[in-house]
Amino acid sequence: MSEIAIKTLLAQTDSDLAAYMEACVHCGECAEACHFYEATKDPKYTPTFKLAPLVKAYKRHTAPLRGIRRMFGLVPDEVTEDELRDWEPLIYDSCTMCGRCTLVCPMGIDIAGTIRKVREGYAAAGIVPEGLQEARQHVEETGSPMGVTAKALMAQIKHQEQETGLPIPVDVKGADYLALLSSMEIMGYPEIIGAYAKIFKHAGLSWTISTEAYEATNIGVQIGSGPLAKTLVQKVVDAAEKLGVKHVISPECGHAYGALRWAGPNLIGRSFDFEVVHIIELLDQLRRDGRIPAGDKDGRRITLHDPCQIVRRGGLLKEPRRLMDDACSDFVEMEGAGIANLCCGGGGGVSANPRAEELKIKAFGCKMEQIGKIGGVEAVVVPCANCRGVFEDGLDAYDSDLEVIGLGELVADTLKDLPPSPAG
Amino acid sequence: MTFLDFVEGPMFYVAAAVFVAAGLWRLAGIVRIGKKPDLAPPRGSASAGWIKGNLRHFFPRGLFAERTWMHILGGYGFHLGLFALLVFAAPHIAFVERLTGLSWPAMPRWGFIIAAEIAFAGLIVLWVRRFSDPVMRLISDRDDHVGTWLTFLVMLSGCLALQEAHDSLRATHMLLVNIWLIYFPFGRLMHAFTFVLSRGATGASYGRKGMNP
């Protein structure tokens, strides 16, 4: 088992990863950026420490000058299965791949991206937490980590059509945009479907939802299984190409965006025939084009959470802020907002891993403290359905009545009341 | 041939050759692993990100600097002090001039003393943290300590040899310098060069995404 893990770990090694392995000076700064360390003060949560199995394997099998080091007994022993298993909670429970540690690292090491590669080794060897294995099983059976079927999706769509009085296009060939959703949105926050209907109607956008590829969540990226991630991306690509859409909308979900926008073409080995656009990017563009003018603002004191994979690792920093400024009259930022913002504590598959629940809630305490420092906040906008679920669990655990809302819903609720566009 | 002649002559040439050859081998070994081309359409420039990534990480971020100020002070003090000693100490310039004919203005004696004090203070802070801070204690290994001690001894012997009053002190310094040069490319001291690759890799990746932390 450890042989498969090591072989897969080493197969992930490219010059970037080698540079990271060679540059770490063990300064420990990364601990100060990690919410798991910050919440527990346990040194084992130091991000660079989590990479130990990979570091050992790299030094033994790949590092330049290893032959000379071996003559002096300076090459580490082979990584054992026991070591891999000992490290498994550090790899899966205590890293959300948020990438905050990279900001503080004097060497600029992308520890989050490296953890993602380490997980490839673990997934290949089947050393994966039970919760993620169950999610994987759901994906293999239904295409969704929460087991959401097309039938369940249609039921939610029908309900939203009744709620909004607007038709929601499904499997429309030749539509310009294919909207993806996450399981969490479909089952937990279906009002986002109605919000899309309202916004796109105003914008006169030609769009559709596919019953063949509605799920944006890519559990393959979270577990670290390249083959599974590829299958899930391919499913979206096939549906998009079958419908002939020009754009695919990635929803308010962190990893989904990275999986499709940045990893997707590399996973399937070719570029897409369509453009991947994040819903925040699209809303911002529609707003700037004057197609969805803002109306009355929400007067509450509202702050914004930055989902790591969308902002820090996704590159969408200004877009959500412009939308917030248009929608809120009292928008306040957290300390360290933007690319240095704290993770919710449940990304990277942590929230799908019941074993990590207690640690996740502890880490969320850092977020609570961060919001508490602002003072008087009545609501927080969380443009990621997974983060939103973590917020709701965390706020419940900390007895807070702070309201959590999605950005799409906020935009829909604060649209200027215009007669619907005839093109819709 | 005296011992001083040996450590400043043949042994130095061998040590310098090992330093250059093994250092280049290690850097080339990293680069030649290569990487697959990124097929995702870029939102920004990877090249600009590579440069920005390299420059940005020279400066600590305010939010974290409050938490890691001691490390930042120690790190900057040591590296800047060492750089000043290495490049602008009069005996070093004289040594380079003897080998290559190149020369440049040296810093005054008081400058040497200040630079040395800052470098020593920084190095000691960093080393003390290696065993006093629970995080650093957990992640540190033999290489970290060997590299620190070798550098410390090179600096200490260099200060003792500053007066150039005794050949034995100068010879001790050169012997330690030679050992340091030979060890350098095999240990973590190589971060003096590998940091460029590491920062550049992350900077390029983020640069493509139109964002560079």
Short mmCIF file of N, CA and C in Angstrom, two decimals, chain A residues 43-115:
data_model
loop_
_atom_site.label_atom_id
_atom_site.label_comp_id
_atom_site.label_asym_id
_atom_site.label_seq_id
_atom_site.Cartn_x
_atom_site.Cartn_y
_atom_site.Cartn_z
N PRO A 43 1.75 22.37 17.78
CA PRO A 43 2.75 22.49 16.70
C PRO A 43 2.56 21.50 15.56
N LYS A 44 1.88 20.38 15.83
CA LYS A 44 1.73 19.39 14.75
C LYS A 44 0.90 19.95 13.59
N TYR A 45 0.19 21.03 13.83
CA TYR A 45 -0.62 21.64 12.76
C TYR A 45 0.18 22.65 11.92
N THR A 46 1.49 22.72 12.17
CA THR A 46 2.34 23.59 11.35
C THR A 46 2.28 23.10 9.90
N PRO A 47 1.85 23.95 8.96
CA PRO A 47 1.65 23.47 7.60
C PRO A 47 2.81 22.68 7.00
N THR A 48 4.04 23.17 7.17
CA THR A 48 5.15 22.46 6.54
C THR A 48 5.36 21.07 7.14
N PHE A 49 5.00 20.91 8.42
CA PHE A 49 5.13 19.61 9.09
C PHE A 49 4.19 18.58 8.45
N LYS A 50 3.06 19.06 7.94
CA LYS A 50 2.07 18.15 7.34
C LYS A 50 2.63 17.48 6.07
N LEU A 51 3.66 18.08 5.51
CA LEU A 51 4.21 17.55 4.25
C LEU A 51 5.28 16.48 4.47
N ALA A 52 5.54 16.13 5.73
CA ALA A 52 6.69 15.26 6.04
C ALA A 52 6.78 13.98 5.19
N PRO A 53 5.68 13.25 4.97
CA PRO A 53 5.84 12.02 4.15
C PRO A 53 6.37 12.32 2.75
N LEU A 54 5.88 13.40 2.16
CA LEU A 54 6.34 13.76 0.81
C LEU A 54 7.81 14.18 0.85
N VAL A 55 8.16 14.96 1.87
CA VAL A 55 9.55 15.43 1.98
C VAL A 55 10.50 14.23 2.06
N LYS A 56 10.10 13.22 2.88
CA LYS A 56 10.94 12.02 3.03
C LYS A 56 11.09 11.30 1.70
N ALA A 57 9.97 11.10 1.03
CA ALA A 57 9.99 10.36 -0.24
C ALA A 57 10.80 11.13 -1.28
N TYR A 58 10.63 12.45 -1.30
CA TYR A 58 11.36 13.28 -2.27
C TYR A 58 12.87 13.19 -2.03
N LYS A 59 13.25 13.34 -0.75
CA LYS A 59 14.69 13.33 -0.45
C LYS A 59 15.32 11.98 -0.77
N ARG A 60 14.56 10.92 -0.58
CA ARG A 60 15.10 9.58 -0.81
C ARG A 60 15.18 9.23 -2.30
N HIS A 61 14.17 9.66 -3.07
CA HIS A 61 14.07 9.18 -4.44
C HIS A 61 14.34 10.21 -5.53
N THR A 62 14.16 11.49 -5.25
CA THR A 62 14.19 12.47 -6.34
C THR A 62 15.21 13.58 -6.17
N ALA A 63 15.51 13.98 -4.96
CA ALA A 63 16.32 15.18 -4.73
C ALA A 63 17.68 15.10 -5.43
N PRO A 64 18.11 16.18 -6.07
CA PRO A 64 19.45 16.20 -6.65
C PRO A 64 20.51 15.99 -5.56
N LEU A 65 21.63 15.40 -5.91
CA LEU A 65 22.75 15.12 -5.00
C LEU A 65 22.43 14.06 -3.95
N ARG A 66 21.30 13.34 -4.13
CA ARG A 66 20.93 12.34 -3.12
C ARG A 66 21.97 11.20 -3.06
N GLY A 67 22.65 10.94 -4.18
CA GLY A 67 23.65 9.87 -4.20
C GLY A 67 24.79 10.19 -3.25
N ILE A 68 25.25 11.43 -3.28
CA ILE A 68 26.35 11.83 -2.38
C ILE A 68 25.87 11.85 -0.94
N ARG A 69 24.65 12.34 -0.74
CA ARG A 69 24.09 12.35 0.62
C ARG A 69 23.97 10.92 1.16
N ARG A 70 23.60 10.00 0.27
CA ARG A 70 23.44 8.61 0.71
C ARG A 70 24.77 8.04 1.22
N MET A 71 25.88 8.44 0.60
CA MET A 71 27.20 7.94 1.03
C MET A 71 27.51 8.35 2.46
N PHE A 72 26.92 9.45 2.88
CA PHE A 72 27.15 9.94 4.24
C PHE A 72 25.99 9.60 5.19
N GLY A 73 25.09 8.75 4.71
CA GLY A 73 23.95 8.32 5.55
C GLY A 73 22.96 9.43 5.80
N LEU A 74 22.86 10.38 4.86
CA LEU A 74 21.99 11.53 5.08
C LEU A 74 20.67 11.44 4.31
N VAL A 75 20.39 10.27 3.74
CA VAL A 75 19.11 10.10 3.02
C VAL A 75 18.12 9.41 3.96
N PRO A 76 16.91 9.93 4.06
CA PRO A 76 15.95 9.33 5.01
C PRO A 76 15.52 7.92 4.59
N ASP A 77 14.98 7.19 5.57
CA ASP A 77 14.45 5.85 5.28
C ASP A 77 13.20 5.96 4.41
N GLU A 78 12.79 4.83 3.89
CA GLU A 78 11.55 4.78 3.10
C GLU A 78 10.35 5.14 4.00
N VAL A 79 9.37 5.80 3.42
CA VAL A 79 8.14 6.12 4.17
C VAL A 79 7.37 4.82 4.38
N THR A 80 6.95 4.59 5.60
CA THR A 80 6.22 3.34 5.90
C THR A 80 4.72 3.59 5.88
N GLU A 81 3.98 2.48 5.83
CA GLU A 81 2.51 2.61 5.84
C GLU A 81 2.05 3.22 7.18
N ASP A 82 2.72 2.84 8.26
CA ASP A 82 2.35 3.40 9.58
C ASP A 82 2.51 4.91 9.58
N GLU A 83 3.61 5.38 8.98
CA GLU A 83 3.83 6.85 8.92
C GLU A 83 2.73 7.52 8.11
N LEU A 84 2.41 6.90 6.98
CA LEU A 84 1.36 7.48 6.14
C LEU A 84 0.05 7.57 6.92
N ARG A 85 -0.25 6.51 7.65
CA ARG A 85 -1.51 6.51 8.42
C ARG A 85 -1.45 7.51 9.58
N ASP A 86 -0.28 7.62 10.22
CA ASP A 86 -0.14 8.60 11.31
C ASP A 86 -0.38 10.02 10.80
N TRP A 87 0.05 10.26 9.56
CA TRP A 87 -0.06 11.62 9.01
C TRP A 87 -1.44 11.91 8.39
N GLU A 88 -2.22 10.85 8.19
CA GLU A 88 -3.48 11.03 7.45
C GLU A 88 -4.39 12.11 8.05
N PRO A 89 -4.58 12.17 9.37
CA PRO A 89 -5.41 13.25 9.92
C PRO A 89 -4.84 14.64 9.64
N LEU A 90 -3.51 14.74 9.58
CA LEU A 90 -2.91 16.05 9.29
C LEU A 90 -3.16 16.44 7.84
N ILE A 91 -3.16 15.45 6.97
CA ILE A 91 -3.34 15.70 5.54
C ILE A 91 -4.79 16.05 5.21
N TYR A 92 -5.74 15.36 5.87
CA TYR A 92 -7.15 15.52 5.50
C TYR A 92 -7.98 16.34 6.50
N ASP A 93 -7.68 16.20 7.81
CA ASP A 93 -8.53 16.88 8.79
C ASP A 93 -8.09 18.30 9.08
N SER A 94 -6.80 18.55 8.96
CA SER A 94 -6.29 19.83 9.45
C SER A 94 -5.68 20.69 8.34
N CYS A 95 -6.12 20.45 7.12
CA CYS A 95 -5.71 21.36 6.03
C CYS A 95 -6.89 21.54 5.10
N THR A 96 -7.29 22.79 4.94
CA THR A 96 -8.40 23.10 4.03
C THR A 96 -7.85 23.56 2.67
N MET A 97 -6.57 23.45 2.51
CA MET A 97 -5.88 23.89 1.28
C MET A 97 -6.22 25.35 0.98
N CYS A 98 -6.28 26.15 2.05
CA CYS A 98 -6.70 27.54 1.90
C CYS A 98 -5.58 28.42 1.36
N GLY A 99 -4.32 28.00 1.55
CA GLY A 99 -3.20 28.73 0.96
C GLY A 99 -2.79 29.98 1.72
N ARG A 100 -3.33 30.18 2.92
CA ARG A 100 -2.94 31.38 3.67
C ARG A 100 -1.47 31.30 4.09
N CYS A 101 -0.98 30.07 4.31
CA CYS A 101 0.40 29.88 4.75
C CYS A 101 1.40 30.39 3.70
N THR A 102 0.98 30.34 2.43
CA THR A 102 1.89 30.82 1.37
C THR A 102 2.18 32.30 1.52
N LEU A 103 1.20 33.05 2.02
CA LEU A 103 1.37 34.50 2.14
C LEU A 103 2.50 34.84 3.12
N VAL A 104 2.59 34.06 4.19
CA VAL A 104 3.56 34.38 5.23
C VAL A 104 4.92 33.71 4.99
N CYS A 105 4.93 32.69 4.11
CA CYS A 105 6.17 31.94 3.87
C CYS A 105 7.21 32.81 3.17
N PRO A 106 8.39 32.99 3.79
CA PRO A 106 9.41 33.83 3.13
C PRO A 106 9.88 33.23 1.81
N MET A 107 9.67 31.93 1.65
CA MET A 107 10.09 31.26 0.40
C MET A 107 8.93 31.18 -0.59
N GLY A 108 7.76 31.63 -0.18
CA GLY A 108 6.60 31.62 -1.08
C GLY A 108 6.13 30.21 -1.44
N ILE A 109 6.34 29.27 -0.55
CA ILE A 109 6.00 27.87 -0.88
C ILE A 109 4.48 27.67 -0.90
N ASP A 110 4.00 27.05 -1.96
CA ASP A 110 2.56 26.77 -2.10
C ASP A 110 2.26 25.46 -1.36
N ILE A 111 2.08 25.58 -0.05
CA ILE A 111 1.86 24.37 0.76
C ILE A 111 0.50 23.76 0.44
N ALA A 112 -0.50 24.61 0.20
CA ALA A 112 -1.84 24.09 -0.11
C ALA A 112 -1.81 23.23 -1.37
N GLY A 113 -1.18 23.74 -2.40
CA GLY A 113 -1.09 22.99 -3.65
C GLY A 113 -0.30 21.71 -3.46
N THR A 114 0.68 21.76 -2.57
CA THR A 114 1.50 20.58 -2.32
C THR A 114 0.70 19.53 -1.53
N ILE A 115 -0.11 19.99 -0.58
CA ILE A 115 -0.99 19.06 0.16
C ILE A 115 -1.92 18.36 -0.83
#
